[in-house]
PDB file of C-alpha atoms in Angstrom:
ATOM      1  CA  ALA T   1      10.645 -17.544  20.663  1.00  0.00           C
ATOM      2  CA  GLN T   2       7.149 -17.782  22.097  1.00  0.00           C
ATOM      3  CA  ARG T   3       7.045 -15.281  24.921  1.00  0.00           C
ATOM      4  CA  VAL T   4       3.403 -15.589  25.973  1.00  0.00           C
ATOM      5  CA  THR T   5       1.506 -18.863  26.045  1.00  0.00           C
ATOM      6  CA  GLN T   6      -2.212 -19.248  26.520  1.00  0.00           C
ATOM      7  CA  PRO T   7      -2.815 -22.995  26.486  1.00  0.00           C
ATOM      8  CA  GLU T   8      -6.603 -22.849  26.196  1.00  0.00           C
ATOM      9  CA  LYS T   9      -8.104 -21.699  22.899  1.00  0.00           C
ATOM     10  CA  LEU T  10     -11.671 -22.129  24.131  1.00  0.00           C
ATOM     11  CA  LEU T  11     -13.172 -21.997  27.598  1.00  0.00           C
ATOM     12  CA  SER T  12     -16.830 -22.562  28.374  1.00  0.00           C
ATOM     13  CA  VAL T  13     -18.307 -21.993  31.813  1.00  0.00           C
ATOM     14  CA  PHE T  14     -21.751 -21.601  33.315  1.00  0.00           C
ATOM     15  CA  LYS T  15     -22.947 -18.278  34.683  1.00  0.00           C
ATOM     16  CA  GLY T  16     -22.008 -17.948  38.317  1.00  0.00           C
ATOM     17  CA  ALA T  17     -19.156 -20.441  38.085  1.00  0.00           C
ATOM     18  CA  PRO T  18     -15.519 -19.428  38.599  1.00  0.00           C
ATOM     19  CA  VAL T  19     -13.394 -18.870  35.526  1.00  0.00           C
ATOM     20  CA  GLU T  20      -9.622 -18.960  35.205  1.00  0.00           C
ATOM     21  CA  LEU T  21      -7.688 -18.156  32.043  1.00  0.00           C
ATOM     22  CA  LYS T  22      -4.124 -19.408  32.029  1.00  0.00           C
ATOM     23  CA  CYS T  23      -1.158 -17.389  30.846  1.00  0.00           C
ATOM     24  CA  ASN T  24       2.514 -18.292  31.051  1.00  0.00           C
ATOM     25  CA  TYR T  25       5.367 -16.109  29.909  1.00  0.00           C
ATOM     26  CA  SER T  26       9.034 -16.339  29.059  1.00  0.00           C
ATOM     27  CA  TYR T  27      11.120 -13.281  29.892  1.00  0.00           C
ATOM     28  CA  SER T  28      14.533 -12.865  31.482  1.00  0.00           C
ATOM     29  CA  GLY T  29      13.978  -9.443  33.016  1.00  0.00           C
ATOM     30  CA  SER T  30      11.306  -8.022  35.270  1.00  0.00           C
ATOM     31  CA  PRO T  31       8.077  -8.672  33.366  1.00  0.00           C
ATOM     32  CA  GLU T  32       5.279  -6.212  32.806  1.00  0.00           C
ATOM     33  CA  LEU T  33       2.086  -8.050  31.931  1.00  0.00           C
ATOM     34  CA  PHE T  34      -1.393  -7.152  30.768  1.00  0.00           C
ATOM     35  CA  TRP T  35      -4.731  -8.713  29.955  1.00  0.00           C
ATOM     36  CA  TYR T  36      -6.593  -7.318  26.945  1.00  0.00           C
ATOM     37  CA  VAL T  37     -10.190  -8.193  26.047  1.00  0.00           C
ATOM     38  CA  GLN T  38     -12.189  -8.051  22.820  1.00  0.00           C
ATOM     39  CA  TYR T  39     -15.960  -8.236  23.159  1.00  0.00           C
ATOM     40  CA  SER T  40     -18.061  -9.141  20.142  1.00  0.00           C
ATOM     41  CA  ARG T  41     -17.970  -6.363  17.533  1.00  0.00           C
ATOM     42  CA  GLN T  42     -15.852  -4.135  19.758  1.00  0.00           C
ATOM     43  CA  ARG T  43     -12.238  -3.031  19.716  1.00  0.00           C
ATOM     44  CA  LEU T  44      -9.502  -4.760  21.584  1.00  0.00           C
ATOM     45  CA  GLN T  45      -9.090  -2.940  24.894  1.00  0.00           C
ATOM     46  CA  LEU T  46      -7.059  -3.099  28.055  1.00  0.00           C
ATOM     47  CA  LEU T  47      -8.664  -5.062  30.882  1.00  0.00           C
ATOM     48  CA  LEU T  48      -5.978  -4.865  33.536  1.00  0.00           C
ATOM     49  CA  ARG T  49      -2.244  -4.570  34.095  1.00  0.00           C
ATOM     50  CA  HIS T  50      -0.304  -6.339  36.800  1.00  0.00           C
ATOM     51  CA  ILE T  51       1.446  -3.250  38.156  1.00  0.00           C
ATOM     52  CA  SER T  52      -1.895  -1.727  39.103  1.00  0.00           C
ATOM     53  CA  ARG T  53      -2.866  -4.729  41.204  1.00  0.00           C
ATOM     54  CA  GLU T  54      -6.495  -3.808  40.634  1.00  0.00           C
ATOM     55  CA  SER T  55      -9.728  -5.681  40.105  1.00  0.00           C
ATOM     56  CA  ILE T  56     -11.592  -4.744  36.945  1.00  0.00           C
ATOM     57  CA  LYS T  57     -15.112  -6.060  36.270  1.00  0.00           C
ATOM     58  CA  GLY T  58     -14.462  -8.599  39.017  1.00  0.00           C
ATOM     59  CA  PHE T  59     -11.326  -9.952  37.335  1.00  0.00           C
ATOM     60  CA  THR T  60      -7.968 -10.190  39.056  1.00  0.00           C
ATOM     61  CA  ALA T  61      -4.595 -11.470  37.901  1.00  0.00           C
ATOM     62  CA  ASP T  62      -1.581 -12.216  40.045  1.00  0.00           C
ATOM     63  CA  LEU T  63       1.941 -12.346  38.744  1.00  0.00           C
ATOM     64  CA  ASN T  64       3.731 -15.494  39.920  1.00  0.00           C
ATOM     65  CA  LYS T  65       7.384 -15.137  39.017  1.00  0.00           C
ATOM     66  CA  GLY T  66       8.260 -18.599  40.315  1.00  0.00           C
ATOM     67  CA  GLU T  67       5.787 -20.219  37.941  1.00  0.00           C
ATOM     68  CA  THR T  68       6.153 -17.469  35.300  1.00  0.00           C
ATOM     69  CA  SER T  69       2.388 -17.177  35.198  1.00  0.00           C
ATOM     70  CA  PHE T  70      -0.196 -14.405  35.089  1.00  0.00           C
ATOM     71  CA  HIS T  71      -3.513 -16.203  35.220  1.00  0.00           C
ATOM     72  CA  LEU T  72      -6.761 -14.231  35.009  1.00  0.00           C
ATOM     73  CA  LYS T  73      -9.507 -15.144  37.455  1.00  0.00           C
ATOM     74  CA  LYS T  74     -13.070 -14.250  38.271  1.00  0.00           C
ATOM     75  CA  PRO T  75     -15.009 -15.993  41.042  1.00  0.00           C
ATOM     76  CA  PHE T  76     -18.465 -15.685  39.450  1.00  0.00           C
ATOM     77  CA  ALA T  77     -18.626 -15.447  35.657  1.00  0.00           C
ATOM     78  CA  GLN T  78     -21.346 -13.365  34.002  1.00  0.00           C
ATOM     79  CA  GLU T  79     -22.769 -13.694  30.499  1.00  0.00           C
ATOM     80  CA  GLU T  80     -21.262 -10.322  29.567  1.00  0.00           C
ATOM     81  CA  ASP T  81     -17.804 -11.776  30.221  1.00  0.00           C
ATOM     82  CA  SER T  82     -18.093 -13.774  26.993  1.00  0.00           C
ATOM     83  CA  ALA T  83     -15.232 -12.453  24.865  1.00  0.00           C
ATOM     84  CA  MET T  84     -11.744 -13.134  23.526  1.00  0.00           C
ATOM     85  CA  TYR T  85      -9.019 -12.566  26.112  1.00  0.00           C
ATOM     86  CA  TYR T  86      -5.362 -11.960  25.325  1.00  0.00           C
ATOM     87  CA  CYS T  87      -2.453 -12.031  27.722  1.00  0.00           C
ATOM     88  CA  ALA T  88       0.383  -9.681  26.746  1.00  0.00           C
ATOM     89  CA  LEU T  89       3.954  -8.928  27.795  1.00  0.00           C
ATOM     90  CA  ILE T  90       5.911  -5.742  27.212  1.00  0.00           C
ATOM     91  CA  HIS T  91       9.424  -6.188  25.890  1.00  0.00           C
ATOM     92  CA  ASP T  92      11.576  -4.046  23.644  1.00  0.00           C
ATOM     93  CA  TYR T  93       8.911  -1.323  23.649  1.00  0.00           C
ATOM     94  CA  LYS T  94       6.225  -3.507  22.151  1.00  0.00           C
ATOM     95  CA  LEU T  95       3.506  -5.816  23.382  1.00  0.00           C
ATOM     96  CA  SER T  96       3.757  -9.513  22.562  1.00  0.00           C
ATOM     97  CA  PHE T  97       0.392 -11.221  22.745  1.00  0.00           C
ATOM     98  CA  GLY T  98      -0.606 -14.780  23.371  1.00  0.00           C
ATOM     99  CA  ALA T  99      -2.843 -16.640  20.938  1.00  0.00           C
ATOM    100  CA  GLY T 100      -5.934 -15.711  22.925  1.00  0.00           C
ATOM    101  CA  THR T 101      -8.664 -17.595  24.764  1.00  0.00           C
ATOM    102  CA  THR T 102     -12.302 -17.403  23.712  1.00  0.00           C
ATOM    103  CA  VAL T 103     -14.542 -17.482  26.756  1.00  0.00           C
ATOM    104  CA  THR T 104     -18.212 -18.412  26.506  1.00  0.00           C
ATOM    105  CA  VAL T 105     -20.382 -17.993  29.576  1.00  0.00           C
ATOM    106  CA  ARG T 106     -23.590 -20.003  29.356  1.00  0.00           C
ATOM    107  CA  ALA T 107     -26.772 -19.131  31.177  1.00  0.00           C
TER     108      ALA T 107
ATOM    109  CA  GLY L   1     -12.064  11.658  16.407  1.00  0.00           C
ATOM    110  CA  ALA L   2     -11.661  10.286  19.877  1.00  0.00           C
ATOM    111  CA  GLY L   3     -10.237   6.912  18.937  1.00  0.00           C
ATOM    112  CA  VAL L   4      -7.855   5.253  16.512  1.00  0.00           C
ATOM    113  CA  SER L   5      -9.376   5.253  13.064  1.00  0.00           C
ATOM    114  CA  GLN L   6      -8.565   2.695  10.367  1.00  0.00           C
ATOM    115  CA  SER L   7      -9.583   2.471   6.734  1.00  0.00           C
ATOM    116  CA  PRO L   8     -10.814   0.647   4.831  1.00  0.00           C
ATOM    117  CA  SER L   9     -12.725  -1.484   7.302  1.00  0.00           C
ATOM    118  CA  ASN L  10     -12.996  -4.221   4.689  1.00  0.00           C
ATOM    119  CA  LYS L  11     -10.925  -4.881   1.592  1.00  0.00           C
ATOM    120  CA  VAL L  12     -11.309  -7.694  -0.893  1.00  0.00           C
ATOM    121  CA  THR L  13      -8.573  -7.945  -3.487  1.00  0.00           C
ATOM    122  CA  GLU L  14      -7.214 -10.342  -6.040  1.00  0.00           C
ATOM    123  CA  LYS L  15      -3.981 -12.189  -5.542  1.00  0.00           C
ATOM    124  CA  GLY L  16      -1.074 -10.181  -6.911  1.00  0.00           C
ATOM    125  CA  LYS L  17      -2.616  -6.756  -6.375  1.00  0.00           C
ATOM    126  CA  ASP L  18      -1.197  -4.121  -4.020  1.00  0.00           C
ATOM    127  CA  VAL L  19      -3.188  -2.798  -1.057  1.00  0.00           C
ATOM    128  CA  GLU L  20      -2.811   0.158   1.267  1.00  0.00           C
ATOM    129  CA  LEU L  21      -4.219   0.255   4.769  1.00  0.00           C
ATOM    130  CA  ARG L  22      -4.448   3.501   6.656  1.00  0.00           C
ATOM    131  CA  CYS L  23      -4.305   4.314  10.356  1.00  0.00           C
ATOM    132  CA  ASP L  24      -5.095   7.622  12.013  1.00  0.00           C
ATOM    133  CA  PRO L  25      -3.925   7.464  15.643  1.00  0.00           C
ATOM    134  CA  ILE L  26      -5.205   9.362  18.631  1.00  0.00           C
ATOM    135  CA  SER L  27      -3.980  12.934  18.501  1.00  0.00           C
ATOM    136  CA  GLY L  28      -0.813  13.395  20.556  1.00  0.00           C
ATOM    137  CA  HIS L  29       0.103   9.725  20.632  1.00  0.00           C
ATOM    138  CA  THR L  30       3.715   9.376  19.583  1.00  0.00           C
ATOM    139  CA  ALA L  31       3.867   5.593  19.391  1.00  0.00           C
ATOM    140  CA  LEU L  32       2.044   3.651  16.689  1.00  0.00           C
ATOM    141  CA  TYR L  33       1.883  -0.109  16.171  1.00  0.00           C
ATOM    142  CA  TRP L  34       0.641  -2.458  13.473  1.00  0.00           C
ATOM    143  CA  TYR L  35      -0.487  -5.961  14.355  1.00  0.00           C
ATOM    144  CA  ARG L  36      -2.022  -8.761  12.322  1.00  0.00           C
ATOM    145  CA  GLN L  37      -4.820 -10.852  13.763  1.00  0.00           C
ATOM    146  CA  SER L  38      -5.391 -14.259  12.217  1.00  0.00           C
ATOM    147  CA  LEU L  39      -7.598 -17.126  13.349  1.00  0.00           C
ATOM    148  CA  GLY L  40      -5.617 -19.388  15.611  1.00  0.00           C
ATOM    149  CA  GLN L  41      -2.526 -17.185  15.389  1.00  0.00           C
ATOM    150  CA  GLY L  42      -3.403 -14.541  17.882  1.00  0.00           C
ATOM    151  CA  LEU L  43      -1.961 -11.076  17.448  1.00  0.00           C
ATOM    152  CA  GLU L  44       1.241 -10.908  15.453  1.00  0.00           C
ATOM    153  CA  PHE L  45       3.419  -7.805  15.829  1.00  0.00           C
ATOM    154  CA  LEU L  46       4.388  -6.205  12.512  1.00  0.00           C
ATOM    155  CA  ILE L  47       6.025  -2.818  13.092  1.00  0.00           C
ATOM    156  CA  TYR L  48       6.383  -0.045  15.662  1.00  0.00           C
ATOM    157  CA  PHE L  49       6.795   3.686  15.072  1.00  0.00           C
ATOM    158  CA  GLN L  50       8.038   6.285  17.515  1.00  0.00           C
ATOM    159  CA  GLY L  51       7.270   9.560  15.844  1.00  0.00           C
ATOM    160  CA  ASN L  52       8.068   9.076  12.160  1.00  0.00           C
ATOM    161  CA  SER L  53      10.846   6.558  12.631  1.00  0.00           C
ATOM    162  CA  ALA L  54      10.432   2.810  12.867  1.00  0.00           C
ATOM    163  CA  PRO L  55      12.925   1.451  15.400  1.00  0.00           C
ATOM    164  CA  ASP L  56      11.424  -2.020  15.142  1.00  0.00           C
ATOM    165  CA  LYS L  57      10.380  -3.545  11.829  1.00  0.00           C
ATOM    166  CA  SER L  58      11.179  -7.049  12.965  1.00  0.00           C
ATOM    167  CA  GLY L  59       7.672  -8.365  12.533  1.00  0.00           C
ATOM    168  CA  LEU L  60       7.175  -7.565   8.864  1.00  0.00           C
ATOM    169  CA  PRO L  61       6.670 -11.019   7.278  1.00  0.00           C
ATOM    170  CA  SER L  62       8.431 -10.304   3.993  1.00  0.00           C
ATOM    171  CA  ASP L  63       9.755  -7.509   1.795  1.00  0.00           C
ATOM    172  CA  ARG L  64       6.287  -7.247   0.253  1.00  0.00           C
ATOM    173  CA  PHE L  65       5.236  -5.467   3.445  1.00  0.00           C
ATOM    174  CA  SER L  66       6.203  -1.883   4.168  1.00  0.00           C
ATOM    175  CA  ALA L  67       4.908   0.922   6.335  1.00  0.00           C
ATOM    176  CA  GLU L  68       5.452   4.591   6.746  1.00  0.00           C
ATOM    177  CA  ARG L  69       4.316   7.332   9.051  1.00  0.00           C
ATOM    178  CA  THR L  70       4.259  10.990   8.192  1.00  0.00           C
ATOM    179  CA  GLY L  71       3.982  14.085  10.351  1.00  0.00           C
ATOM    180  CA  GLY L  72       4.082  11.908  13.442  1.00  0.00           C
ATOM    181  CA  SER L  73       0.476  11.046  12.760  1.00  0.00           C
ATOM    182  CA  VAL L  74      -1.096   8.996   9.948  1.00  0.00           C
ATOM    183  CA  SER L  75       0.481   5.685   9.028  1.00  0.00           C
ATOM    184  CA  THR L  76       0.069   3.559   5.927  1.00  0.00           C
ATOM    185  CA  LEU L  77       0.756  -0.176   5.729  1.00  0.00           C
ATOM    186  CA  THR L  78       1.353  -1.328   2.164  1.00  0.00           C
ATOM    187  CA  ILE L  79       1.255  -4.927   1.002  1.00  0.00           C
ATOM    188  CA  GLN L  80       2.570  -5.517  -2.495  1.00  0.00           C
ATOM    189  CA  ARG L  81       1.684  -8.482  -4.689  1.00  0.00           C
ATOM    190  CA  THR L  82      -0.793  -9.811  -2.132  1.00  0.00           C
ATOM    191  CA  GLN L  83      -0.982 -13.526  -1.442  1.00  0.00           C
ATOM    192  CA  GLN L  84      -3.838 -15.547   0.028  1.00  0.00           C
ATOM    193  CA  GLU L  85      -1.902 -16.016   3.257  1.00  0.00           C
ATOM    194  CA  ASP L  86      -2.016 -12.237   3.747  1.00  0.00           C
ATOM    195  CA  SER L  87      -5.743 -12.506   4.485  1.00  0.00           C
ATOM    196  CA  ALA L  88      -6.234 -11.327   8.073  1.00  0.00           C
ATOM    197  CA  VAL L  89      -7.431  -8.418  10.167  1.00  0.00           C
ATOM    198  CA  TYR L  90      -4.788  -5.708  10.369  1.00  0.00           C
ATOM    199  CA  LEU L  91      -4.950  -3.774  13.623  1.00  0.00           C
ATOM    200  CA  CYS L  92      -3.400  -0.437  14.352  1.00  0.00           C
ATOM    201  CA  ALA L  93      -2.800   0.836  17.871  1.00  0.00           C
ATOM    202  CA  SER L  94      -1.377   3.995  19.330  1.00  0.00           C
ATOM    203  CA  SER L  95       0.077   4.911  22.663  1.00  0.00           C
ATOM    204  CA  TYR L  96       0.957   8.169  24.363  1.00  0.00           C
ATOM    205  CA  SER L  97       4.560   7.287  24.953  1.00  0.00           C
ATOM    206  CA  GLY L  98       5.252   3.739  23.918  1.00  0.00           C
ATOM    207  CA  GLY L  99       7.570   1.776  26.114  1.00  0.00           C
ATOM    208  CA  LEU L 100       6.910   0.539  29.586  1.00  0.00           C
ATOM    209  CA  GLY L 101       3.458   0.980  31.015  1.00  0.00           C
ATOM    210  CA  GLY L 102       1.908   2.538  27.957  1.00  0.00           C
ATOM    211  CA  GLU L 103      -1.602   1.296  27.312  1.00  0.00           C
ATOM    212  CA  LEU L 104      -2.297   0.595  23.660  1.00  0.00           C
ATOM    213  CA  PHE L 105      -5.495   1.951  22.114  1.00  0.00           C
ATOM    214  CA  PHE L 106      -6.629  -0.120  19.177  1.00  0.00           C
ATOM    215  CA  GLY L 107      -8.576   0.690  16.059  1.00  0.00           C
ATOM    216  CA  GLU L 108     -11.381  -1.488  14.747  1.00  0.00           C
ATOM    217  CA  GLY L 109      -9.105  -3.064  12.191  1.00  0.00           C
ATOM    218  CA  SER L 110      -9.001  -3.514   8.435  1.00  0.00           C
ATOM    219  CA  ARG L 111     -10.172  -6.936   7.294  1.00  0.00           C
ATOM    220  CA  LEU L 112      -8.227  -8.000   4.214  1.00  0.00           C
ATOM    221  CA  THR L 113      -9.391 -10.869   2.039  1.00  0.00           C
ATOM    222  CA  VAL L 114      -7.163 -11.984  -0.813  1.00  0.00           C
ATOM    223  CA  LEU L 115      -8.953 -14.121  -3.384  1.00  0.00           C
TER     224      LEU L 115
END
């Protein structure tokens, strides 16, 4: 069963515009969710986790249990935000990832 | 080294041949994971090790795939009789504890191309 859904494969925004990456999950327990990012020619790395409730590189993500969503947002996108973003859910001691969203920020 | 190390970084093989992919996790990390990254498929979980044992092999696509881990450190993913659909980037990740809250640290991946 698909546990993490990222409906957008590609997202293109202009520099300075807001960006929102959608993530929906399916999980019966108390979810623990993450956003991972892969910049061009770099390793996949953790961007943020919902339990930390932190802002990293200007990105925030709020867990909405009612809508089973964990959307990633940034009010003003920068060119260096261009990357592949994956939403992930921990269950059974492993991370299940969504299909990923490729973000392109245009000047 | 400071990070997860994978080899080879690139492997081109002929259909039907066997391949071995190696992962050297961060020292002290007890949990080790293999994922497969394909275009349009996202990251597909293959197998998880805690120490030398594999409590979850549920993601291995077929019996042509196997993995082992020795000494609680290096892991090898073996694909026998490779098929073209096995072409993908194989990612290894390690974690200090596995389980809830553990951040995964990924290697750069091994890109496999089956001709």
